[in-house]
PDB file of C-alpha atoms in Angstrom:
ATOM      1  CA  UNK A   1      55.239 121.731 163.450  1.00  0.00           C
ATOM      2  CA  UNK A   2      52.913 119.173 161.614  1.00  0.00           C
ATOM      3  CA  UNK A   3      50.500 119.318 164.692  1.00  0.00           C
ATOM      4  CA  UNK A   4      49.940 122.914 164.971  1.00  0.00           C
ATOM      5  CA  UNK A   5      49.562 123.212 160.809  1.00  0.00           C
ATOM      6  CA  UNK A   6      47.266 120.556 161.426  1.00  0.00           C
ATOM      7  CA  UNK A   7      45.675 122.494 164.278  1.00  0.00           C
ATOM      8  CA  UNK A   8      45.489 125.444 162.329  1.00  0.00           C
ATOM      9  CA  UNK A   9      43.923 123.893 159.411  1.00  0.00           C
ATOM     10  CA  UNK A  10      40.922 121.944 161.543  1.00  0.00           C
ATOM     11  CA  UNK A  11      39.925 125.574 162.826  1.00  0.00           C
ATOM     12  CA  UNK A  12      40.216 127.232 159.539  1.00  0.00           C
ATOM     13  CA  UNK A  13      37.936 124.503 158.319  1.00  0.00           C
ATOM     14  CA  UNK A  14      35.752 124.326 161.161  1.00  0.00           C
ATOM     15  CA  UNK A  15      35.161 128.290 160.604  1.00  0.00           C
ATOM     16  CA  UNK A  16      34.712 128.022 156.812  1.00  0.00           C
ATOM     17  CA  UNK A  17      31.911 125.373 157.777  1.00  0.00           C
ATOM     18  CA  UNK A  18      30.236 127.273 160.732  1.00  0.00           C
ATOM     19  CA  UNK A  19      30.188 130.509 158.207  1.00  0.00           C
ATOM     20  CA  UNK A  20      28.559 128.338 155.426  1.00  0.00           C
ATOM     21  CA  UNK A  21      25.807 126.760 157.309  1.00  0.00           C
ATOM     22  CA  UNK A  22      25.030 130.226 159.087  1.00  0.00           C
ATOM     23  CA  UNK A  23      25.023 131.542 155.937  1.00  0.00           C
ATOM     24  CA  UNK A  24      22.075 128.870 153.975  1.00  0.00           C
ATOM     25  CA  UNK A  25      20.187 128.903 157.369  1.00  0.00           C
ATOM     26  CA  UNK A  26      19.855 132.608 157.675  1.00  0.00           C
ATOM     27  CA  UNK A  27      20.514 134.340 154.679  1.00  0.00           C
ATOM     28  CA  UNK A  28      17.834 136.765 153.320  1.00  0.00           C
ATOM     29  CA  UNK A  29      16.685 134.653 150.308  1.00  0.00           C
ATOM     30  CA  UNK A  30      16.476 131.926 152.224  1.00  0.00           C
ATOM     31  CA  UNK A  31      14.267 133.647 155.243  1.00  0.00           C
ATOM     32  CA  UNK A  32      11.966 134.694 152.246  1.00  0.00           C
ATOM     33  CA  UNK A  33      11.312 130.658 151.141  1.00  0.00           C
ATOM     34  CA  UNK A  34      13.523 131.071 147.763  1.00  0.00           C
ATOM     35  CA  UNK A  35      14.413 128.230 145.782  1.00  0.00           C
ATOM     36  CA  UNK A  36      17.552 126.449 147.482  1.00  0.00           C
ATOM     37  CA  UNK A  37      19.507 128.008 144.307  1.00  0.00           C
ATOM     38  CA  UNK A  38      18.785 131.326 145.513  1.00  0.00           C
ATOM     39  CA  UNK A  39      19.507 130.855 149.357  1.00  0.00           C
ATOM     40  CA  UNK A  40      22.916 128.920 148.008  1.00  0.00           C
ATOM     41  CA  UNK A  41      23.853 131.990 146.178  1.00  0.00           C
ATOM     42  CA  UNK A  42      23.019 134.415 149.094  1.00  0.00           C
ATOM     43  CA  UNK A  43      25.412 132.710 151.328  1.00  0.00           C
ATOM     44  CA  UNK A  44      28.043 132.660 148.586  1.00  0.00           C
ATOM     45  CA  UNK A  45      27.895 136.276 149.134  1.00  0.00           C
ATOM     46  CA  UNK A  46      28.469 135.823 152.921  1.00  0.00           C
ATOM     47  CA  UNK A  47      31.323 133.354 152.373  1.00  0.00           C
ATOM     48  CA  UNK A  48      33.073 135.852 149.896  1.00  0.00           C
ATOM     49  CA  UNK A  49      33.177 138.665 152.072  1.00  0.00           C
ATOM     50  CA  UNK A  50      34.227 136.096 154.219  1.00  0.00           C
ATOM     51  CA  UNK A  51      37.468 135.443 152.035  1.00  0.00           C
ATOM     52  CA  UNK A  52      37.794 138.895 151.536  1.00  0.00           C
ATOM     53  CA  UNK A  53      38.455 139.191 155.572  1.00  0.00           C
ATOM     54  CA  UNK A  54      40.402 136.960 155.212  1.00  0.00           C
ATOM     55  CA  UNK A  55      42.739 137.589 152.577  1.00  0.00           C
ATOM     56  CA  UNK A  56      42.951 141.202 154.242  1.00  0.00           C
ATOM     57  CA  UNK A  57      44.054 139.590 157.650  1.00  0.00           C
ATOM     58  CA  UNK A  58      46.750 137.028 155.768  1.00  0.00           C
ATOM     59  CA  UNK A  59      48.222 140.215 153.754  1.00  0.00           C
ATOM     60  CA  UNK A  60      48.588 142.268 157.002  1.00  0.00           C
ATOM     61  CA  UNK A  61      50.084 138.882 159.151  1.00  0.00           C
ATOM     62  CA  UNK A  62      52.313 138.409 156.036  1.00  0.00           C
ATOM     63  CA  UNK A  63      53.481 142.530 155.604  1.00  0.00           C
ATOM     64  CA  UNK A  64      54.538 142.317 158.949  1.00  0.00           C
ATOM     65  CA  UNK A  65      56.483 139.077 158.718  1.00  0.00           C
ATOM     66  CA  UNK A  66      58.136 140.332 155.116  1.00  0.00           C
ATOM     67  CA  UNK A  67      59.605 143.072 157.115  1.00  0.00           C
ATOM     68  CA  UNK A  68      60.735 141.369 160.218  1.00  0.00           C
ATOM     69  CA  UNK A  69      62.697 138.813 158.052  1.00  0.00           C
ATOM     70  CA  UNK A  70      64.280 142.233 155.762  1.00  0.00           C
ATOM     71  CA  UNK A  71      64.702 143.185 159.661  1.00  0.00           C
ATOM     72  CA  UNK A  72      66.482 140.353 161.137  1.00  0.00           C
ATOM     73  CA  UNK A  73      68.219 139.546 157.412  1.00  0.00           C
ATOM     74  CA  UNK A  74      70.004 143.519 157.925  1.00  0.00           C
ATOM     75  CA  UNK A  75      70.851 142.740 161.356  1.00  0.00           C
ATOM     76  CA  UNK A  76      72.793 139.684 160.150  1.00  0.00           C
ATOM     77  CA  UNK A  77      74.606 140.869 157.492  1.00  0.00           C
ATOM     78  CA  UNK A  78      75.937 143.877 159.651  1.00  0.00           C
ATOM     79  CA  UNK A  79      76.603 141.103 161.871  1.00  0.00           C
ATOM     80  CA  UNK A  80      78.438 139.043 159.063  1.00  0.00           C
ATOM     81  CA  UNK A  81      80.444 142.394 157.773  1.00  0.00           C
ATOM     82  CA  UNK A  82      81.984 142.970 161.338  1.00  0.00           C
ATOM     83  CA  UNK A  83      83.185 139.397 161.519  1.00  0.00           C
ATOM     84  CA  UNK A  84      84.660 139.382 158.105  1.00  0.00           C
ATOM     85  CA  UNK A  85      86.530 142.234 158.633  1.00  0.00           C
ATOM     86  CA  UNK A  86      87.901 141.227 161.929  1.00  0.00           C
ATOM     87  CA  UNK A  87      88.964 137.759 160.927  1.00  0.00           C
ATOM     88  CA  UNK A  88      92.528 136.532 160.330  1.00  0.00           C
ATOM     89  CA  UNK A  89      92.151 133.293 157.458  1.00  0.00           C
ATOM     90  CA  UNK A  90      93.199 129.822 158.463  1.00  0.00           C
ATOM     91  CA  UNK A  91      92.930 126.145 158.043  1.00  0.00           C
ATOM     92  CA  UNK A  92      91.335 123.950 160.912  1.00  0.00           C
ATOM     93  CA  UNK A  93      90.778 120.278 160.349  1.00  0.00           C
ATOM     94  CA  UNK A  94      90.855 120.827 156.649  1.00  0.00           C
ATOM     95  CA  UNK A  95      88.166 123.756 156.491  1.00  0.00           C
ATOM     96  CA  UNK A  96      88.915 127.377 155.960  1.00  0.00           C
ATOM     97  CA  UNK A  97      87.743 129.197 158.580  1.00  0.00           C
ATOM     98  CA  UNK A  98      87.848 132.512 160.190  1.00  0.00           C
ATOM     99  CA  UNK A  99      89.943 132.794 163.362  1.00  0.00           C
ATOM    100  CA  UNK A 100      88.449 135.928 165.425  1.00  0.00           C
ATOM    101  CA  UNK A 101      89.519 137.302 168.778  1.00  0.00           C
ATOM    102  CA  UNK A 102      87.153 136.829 171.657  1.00  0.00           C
ATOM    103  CA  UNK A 103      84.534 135.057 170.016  1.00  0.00           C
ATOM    104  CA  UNK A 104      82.446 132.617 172.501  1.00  0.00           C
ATOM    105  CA  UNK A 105      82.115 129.810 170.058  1.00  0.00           C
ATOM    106  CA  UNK A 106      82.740 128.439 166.388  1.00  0.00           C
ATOM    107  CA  UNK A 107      79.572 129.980 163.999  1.00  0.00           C
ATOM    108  CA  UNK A 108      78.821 130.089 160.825  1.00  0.00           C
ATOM    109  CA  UNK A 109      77.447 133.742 159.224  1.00  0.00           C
ATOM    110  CA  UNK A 110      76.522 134.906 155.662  1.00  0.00           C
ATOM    111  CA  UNK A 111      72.984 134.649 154.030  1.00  0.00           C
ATOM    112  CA  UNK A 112      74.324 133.747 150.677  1.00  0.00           C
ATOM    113  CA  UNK A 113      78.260 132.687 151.399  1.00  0.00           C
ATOM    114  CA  UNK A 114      78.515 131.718 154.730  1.00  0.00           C
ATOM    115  CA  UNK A 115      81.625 131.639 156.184  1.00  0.00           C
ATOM    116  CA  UNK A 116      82.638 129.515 159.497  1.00  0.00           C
ATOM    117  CA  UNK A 117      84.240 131.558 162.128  1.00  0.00           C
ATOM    118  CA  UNK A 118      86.106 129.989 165.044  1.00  0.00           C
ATOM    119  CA  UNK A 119      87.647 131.855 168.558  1.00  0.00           C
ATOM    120  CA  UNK A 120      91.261 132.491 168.066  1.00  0.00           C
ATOM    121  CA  UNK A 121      92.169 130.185 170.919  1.00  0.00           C
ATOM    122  CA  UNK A 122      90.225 127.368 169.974  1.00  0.00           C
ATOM    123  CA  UNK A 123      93.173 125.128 169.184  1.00  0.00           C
ATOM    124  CA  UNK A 124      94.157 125.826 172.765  1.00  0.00           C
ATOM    125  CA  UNK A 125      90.793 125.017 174.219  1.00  0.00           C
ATOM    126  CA  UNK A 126      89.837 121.223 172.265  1.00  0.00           C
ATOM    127  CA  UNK A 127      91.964 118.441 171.762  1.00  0.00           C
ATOM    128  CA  UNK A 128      92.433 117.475 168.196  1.00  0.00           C
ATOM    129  CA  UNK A 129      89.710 115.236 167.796  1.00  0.00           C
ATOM    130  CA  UNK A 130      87.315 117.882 169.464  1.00  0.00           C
ATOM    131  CA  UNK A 131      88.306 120.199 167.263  1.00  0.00           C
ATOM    132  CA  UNK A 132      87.570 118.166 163.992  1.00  0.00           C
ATOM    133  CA  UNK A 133      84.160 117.246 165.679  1.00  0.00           C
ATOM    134  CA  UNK A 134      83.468 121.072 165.896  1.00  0.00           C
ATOM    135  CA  UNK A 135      84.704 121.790 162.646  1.00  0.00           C
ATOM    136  CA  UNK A 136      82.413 119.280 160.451  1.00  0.00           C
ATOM    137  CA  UNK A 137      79.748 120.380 162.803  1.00  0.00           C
ATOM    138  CA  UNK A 138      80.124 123.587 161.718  1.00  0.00           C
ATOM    139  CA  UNK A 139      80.763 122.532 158.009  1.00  0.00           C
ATOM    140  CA  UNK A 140      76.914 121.156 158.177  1.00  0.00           C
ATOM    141  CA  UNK A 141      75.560 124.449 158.806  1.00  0.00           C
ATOM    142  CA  UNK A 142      77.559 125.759 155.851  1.00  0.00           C
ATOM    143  CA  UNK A 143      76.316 123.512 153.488  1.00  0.00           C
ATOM    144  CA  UNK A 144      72.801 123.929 154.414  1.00  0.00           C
ATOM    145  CA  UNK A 145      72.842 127.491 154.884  1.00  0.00           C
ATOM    146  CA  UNK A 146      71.827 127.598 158.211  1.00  0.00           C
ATOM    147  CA  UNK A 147      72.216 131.182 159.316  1.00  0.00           C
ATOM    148  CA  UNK A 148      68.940 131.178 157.007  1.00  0.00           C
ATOM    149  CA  UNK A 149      67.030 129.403 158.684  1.00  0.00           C
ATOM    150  CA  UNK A 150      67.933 130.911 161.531  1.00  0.00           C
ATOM    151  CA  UNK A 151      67.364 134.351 160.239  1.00  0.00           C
ATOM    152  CA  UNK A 152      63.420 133.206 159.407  1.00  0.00           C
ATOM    153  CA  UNK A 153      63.195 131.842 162.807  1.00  0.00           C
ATOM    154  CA  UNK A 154      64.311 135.322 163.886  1.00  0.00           C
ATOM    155  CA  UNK A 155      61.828 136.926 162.292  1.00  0.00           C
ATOM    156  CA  UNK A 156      58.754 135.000 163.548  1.00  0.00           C
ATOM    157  CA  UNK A 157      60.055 134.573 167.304  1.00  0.00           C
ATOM    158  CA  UNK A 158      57.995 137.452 168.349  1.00  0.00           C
ATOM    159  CA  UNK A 159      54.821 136.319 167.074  1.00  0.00           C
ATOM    160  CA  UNK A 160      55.315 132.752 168.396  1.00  0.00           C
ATOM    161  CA  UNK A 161      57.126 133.103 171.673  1.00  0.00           C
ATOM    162  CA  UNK A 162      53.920 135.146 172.959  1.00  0.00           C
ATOM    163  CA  UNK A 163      52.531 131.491 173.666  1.00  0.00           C
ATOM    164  CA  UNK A 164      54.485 128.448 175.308  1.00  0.00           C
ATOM    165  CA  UNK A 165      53.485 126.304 172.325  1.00  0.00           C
ATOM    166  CA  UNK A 166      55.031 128.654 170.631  1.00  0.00           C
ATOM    167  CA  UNK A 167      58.259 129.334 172.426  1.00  0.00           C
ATOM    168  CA  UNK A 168      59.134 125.402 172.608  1.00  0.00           C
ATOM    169  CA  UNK A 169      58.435 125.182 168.839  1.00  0.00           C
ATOM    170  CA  UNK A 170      60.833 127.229 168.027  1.00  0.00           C
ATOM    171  CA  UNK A 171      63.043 125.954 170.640  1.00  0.00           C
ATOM    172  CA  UNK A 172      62.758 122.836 169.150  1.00  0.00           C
ATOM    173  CA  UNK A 173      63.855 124.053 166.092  1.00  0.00           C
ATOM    174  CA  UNK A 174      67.110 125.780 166.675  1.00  0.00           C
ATOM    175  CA  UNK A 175      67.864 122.301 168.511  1.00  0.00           C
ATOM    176  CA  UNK A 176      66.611 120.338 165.483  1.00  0.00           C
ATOM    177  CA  UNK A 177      69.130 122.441 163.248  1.00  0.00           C
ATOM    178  CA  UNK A 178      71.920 122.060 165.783  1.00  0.00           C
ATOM    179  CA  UNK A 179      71.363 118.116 166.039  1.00  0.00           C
ATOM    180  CA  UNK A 180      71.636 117.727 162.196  1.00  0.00           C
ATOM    181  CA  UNK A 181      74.913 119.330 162.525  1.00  0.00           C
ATOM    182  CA  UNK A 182      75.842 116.623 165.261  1.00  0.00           C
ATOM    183  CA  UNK A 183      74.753 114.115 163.092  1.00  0.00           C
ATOM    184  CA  UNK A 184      76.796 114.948 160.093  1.00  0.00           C
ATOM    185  CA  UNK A 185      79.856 115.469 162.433  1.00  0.00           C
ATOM    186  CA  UNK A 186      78.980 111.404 163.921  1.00  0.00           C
ATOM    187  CA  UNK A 187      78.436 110.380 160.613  1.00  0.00           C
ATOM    188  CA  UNK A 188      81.904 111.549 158.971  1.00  0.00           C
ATOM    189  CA  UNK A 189      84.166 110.134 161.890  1.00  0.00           C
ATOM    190  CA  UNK A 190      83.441 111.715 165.451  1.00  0.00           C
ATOM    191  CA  UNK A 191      82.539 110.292 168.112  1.00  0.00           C
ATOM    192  CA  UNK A 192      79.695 111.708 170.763  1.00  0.00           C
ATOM    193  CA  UNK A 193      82.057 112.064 173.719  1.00  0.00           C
ATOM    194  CA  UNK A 194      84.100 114.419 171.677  1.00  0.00           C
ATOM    195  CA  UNK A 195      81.349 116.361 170.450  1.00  0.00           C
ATOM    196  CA  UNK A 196      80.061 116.478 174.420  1.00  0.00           C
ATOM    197  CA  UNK A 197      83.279 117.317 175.501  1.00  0.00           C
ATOM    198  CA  UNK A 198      83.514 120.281 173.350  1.00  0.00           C
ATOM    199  CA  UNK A 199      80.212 121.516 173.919  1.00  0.00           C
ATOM    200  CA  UNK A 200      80.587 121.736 177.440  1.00  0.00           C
ATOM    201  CA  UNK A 201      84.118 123.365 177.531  1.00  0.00           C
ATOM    202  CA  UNK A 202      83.009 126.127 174.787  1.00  0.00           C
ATOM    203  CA  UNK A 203      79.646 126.899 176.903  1.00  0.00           C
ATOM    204  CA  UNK A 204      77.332 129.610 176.413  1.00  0.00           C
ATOM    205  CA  UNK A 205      77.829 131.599 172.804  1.00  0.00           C
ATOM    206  CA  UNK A 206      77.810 135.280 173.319  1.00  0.00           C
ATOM    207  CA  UNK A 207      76.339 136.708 169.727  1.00  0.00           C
ATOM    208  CA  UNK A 208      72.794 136.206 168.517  1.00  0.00           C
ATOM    209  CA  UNK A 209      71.139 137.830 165.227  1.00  0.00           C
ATOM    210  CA  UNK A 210      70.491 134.016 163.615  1.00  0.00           C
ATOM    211  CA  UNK A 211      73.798 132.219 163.941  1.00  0.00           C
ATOM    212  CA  UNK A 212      74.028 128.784 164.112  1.00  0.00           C
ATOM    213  CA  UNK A 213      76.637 128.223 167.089  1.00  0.00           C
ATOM    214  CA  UNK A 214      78.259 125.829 168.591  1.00  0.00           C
ATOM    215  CA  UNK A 215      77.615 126.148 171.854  1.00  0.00           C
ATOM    216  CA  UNK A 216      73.434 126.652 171.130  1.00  0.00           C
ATOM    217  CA  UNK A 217      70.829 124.023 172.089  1.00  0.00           C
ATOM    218  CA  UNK A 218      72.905 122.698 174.477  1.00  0.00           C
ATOM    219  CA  UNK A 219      70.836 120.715 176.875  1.00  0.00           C
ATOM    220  CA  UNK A 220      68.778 119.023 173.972  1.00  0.00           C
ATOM    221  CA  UNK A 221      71.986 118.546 171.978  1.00  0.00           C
ATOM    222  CA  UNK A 222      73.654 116.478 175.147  1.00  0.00           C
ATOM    223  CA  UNK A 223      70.784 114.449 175.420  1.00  0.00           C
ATOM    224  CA  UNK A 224      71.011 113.524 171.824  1.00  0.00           C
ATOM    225  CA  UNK A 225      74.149 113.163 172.091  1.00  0.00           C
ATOM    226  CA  UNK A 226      73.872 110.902 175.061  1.00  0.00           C
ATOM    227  CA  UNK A 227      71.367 108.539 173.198  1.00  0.00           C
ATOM    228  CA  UNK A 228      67.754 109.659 174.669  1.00  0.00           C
ATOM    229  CA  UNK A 229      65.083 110.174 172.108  1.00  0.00           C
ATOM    230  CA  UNK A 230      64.196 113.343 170.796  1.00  0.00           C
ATOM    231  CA  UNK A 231      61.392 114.897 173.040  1.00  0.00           C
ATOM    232  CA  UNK A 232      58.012 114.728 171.542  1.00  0.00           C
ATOM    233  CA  UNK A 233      56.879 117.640 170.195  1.00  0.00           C
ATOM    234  CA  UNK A 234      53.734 119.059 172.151  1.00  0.00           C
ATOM    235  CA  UNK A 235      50.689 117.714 173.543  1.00  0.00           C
ATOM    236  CA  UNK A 236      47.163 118.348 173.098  1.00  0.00           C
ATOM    237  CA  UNK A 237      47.006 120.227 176.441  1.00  0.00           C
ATOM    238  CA  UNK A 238      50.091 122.527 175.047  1.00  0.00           C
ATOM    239  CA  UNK A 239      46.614 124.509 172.481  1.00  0.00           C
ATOM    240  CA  UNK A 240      44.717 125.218 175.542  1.00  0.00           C
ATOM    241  CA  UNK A 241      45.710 129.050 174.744  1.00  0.00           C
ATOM    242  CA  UNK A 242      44.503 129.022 171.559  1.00  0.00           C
ATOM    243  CA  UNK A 243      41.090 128.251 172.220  1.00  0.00           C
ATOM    244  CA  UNK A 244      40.114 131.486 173.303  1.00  0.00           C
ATOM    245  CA  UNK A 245      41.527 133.615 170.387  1.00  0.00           C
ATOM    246  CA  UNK A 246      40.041 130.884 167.980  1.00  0.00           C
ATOM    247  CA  UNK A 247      36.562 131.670 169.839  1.00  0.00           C
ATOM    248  CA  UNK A 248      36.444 135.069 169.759  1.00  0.00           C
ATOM    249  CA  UNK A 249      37.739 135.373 165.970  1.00  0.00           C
ATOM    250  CA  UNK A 250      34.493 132.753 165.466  1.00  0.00           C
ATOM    251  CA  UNK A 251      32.556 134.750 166.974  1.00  0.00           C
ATOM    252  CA  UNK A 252      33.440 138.277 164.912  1.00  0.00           C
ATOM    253  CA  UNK A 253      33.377 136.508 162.048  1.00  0.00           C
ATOM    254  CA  UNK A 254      29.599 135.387 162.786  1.00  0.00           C
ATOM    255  CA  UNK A 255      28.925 138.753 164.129  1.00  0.00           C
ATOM    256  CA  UNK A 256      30.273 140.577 160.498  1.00  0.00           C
ATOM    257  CA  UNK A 257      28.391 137.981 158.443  1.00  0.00           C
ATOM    258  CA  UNK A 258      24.865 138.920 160.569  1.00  0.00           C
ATOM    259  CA  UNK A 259      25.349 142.634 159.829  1.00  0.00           C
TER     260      UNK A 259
END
């Protein structure tokens, strides 16, 4: 994340400059030999229509995200209704959760209250210490209100998964959410066999709509798990696809500012 708001911010900087030097070389007071005052305050001009593009372009990007997150935030409360109401109360390793029938996986839903919901059988399916693994890990994602997080990352999937920078981004951080969970489950008692162990055996989660489950990240989670570093976010070679947007937004922008 810090190297593509990095990215982002050398290009918006290296436009900002571009448009400000076009603007004092070739601005009309300055063709017509006016004091340097003059040709400065020409290319203000420039550089506020500039802004003005640019402020129009931010408040479009940012409509359309506003309503993909009201989107995605509807979708999981619907989501969160239909697993309340199907949910018998109980007690697993010292949590209340919500035991429902034919669920894939343990998850946690609610934007505000979030609620952990575990399959019916899942007392069947883990051995004890499994199951307490599971259950702090899904205590973590309570506490931190995960299914938010989740929701946001939702929201801007379809913008960012258009590019493979993108897609492995936010990849990265549904794992990074999942292996915070781990580590608060390792750090209150459990062990990382039993959290492997359990992961494997619950496999592939069947809902979506932002919930933080269980059986999510996996392959990233079992390496953590199994002591290899986190992957490195990234490398240079990963922006290769942005250089030709960046370009041809430079060059509209240089095209507006000579008309």
């Amino acid at each position: 994340m810090r190297a593509l708001v990095g990215f982002a911010s050398l290009a918006t900087a290296g436009l900002l400059l571009a448009c400000l030097a076009f603007g004092l070389g070739t601005g009309p007071d300055c063709s017509a030999g006016m004091a340097p005052a003059a040709c400065l305050g020409g290319s203000v001009g420039s550089i506020r229509n500039l802004f003005g593009l640019v402020a129009a372009i931010g408040l479009t990007v940012g409509g359309f995200v506003a309503v993909s997150i009201f989107w995605q935030a509807h979708r999981h409360r619907r989501l969160s209704m239909l697993l309340d109401r199907t949910a018998s109360p109980a007690r697993l390793a010292g949590q209340d959760v919500g035991l429902v029938s034919g669920l894939a996986a343990p998850c946690v839903a609610g934007l505000t209250r979030s609620r952990i919901y575990c399959p019916a059988d899942l007392v069947e399916r883990l051995s004890e210490r499994e199951l307490h693994a599971v259950v702090l890990h899904e205590r973590h994602h309570q506490l931190v209100h995960a299914p938010l997080r989740l929701v946001i990352l939702a929201a801007l999937a379809p913008a960012v998964e258009r590019l493979e920078i993108g897609r492995r981004w936010a990849e990265r951080r549904r794992a990074a959410i999942e292996i915070a969970a781990d580590d608060h489950a390792l750090d209150a008692g459990a062990r990382p066999p039993e959290l492997a162990r359990a992961l494997l055996k619950l496999g592939t989660a069947s809902l979506d709509g932002g919930l933080p489950s269980y059986a999510s990240a996996s392959e990233l989670r079992l390496r953590h798990l199994m002591g290899e570093a986190s992957p490195s976010g990234p490398g240079l070679g990963s922006y290769r696809p942005l250089v030709l947007p960046v370009g041809v937004f430079a060059a509209c922008l240089a095209l507006g500012l000579m008309g």
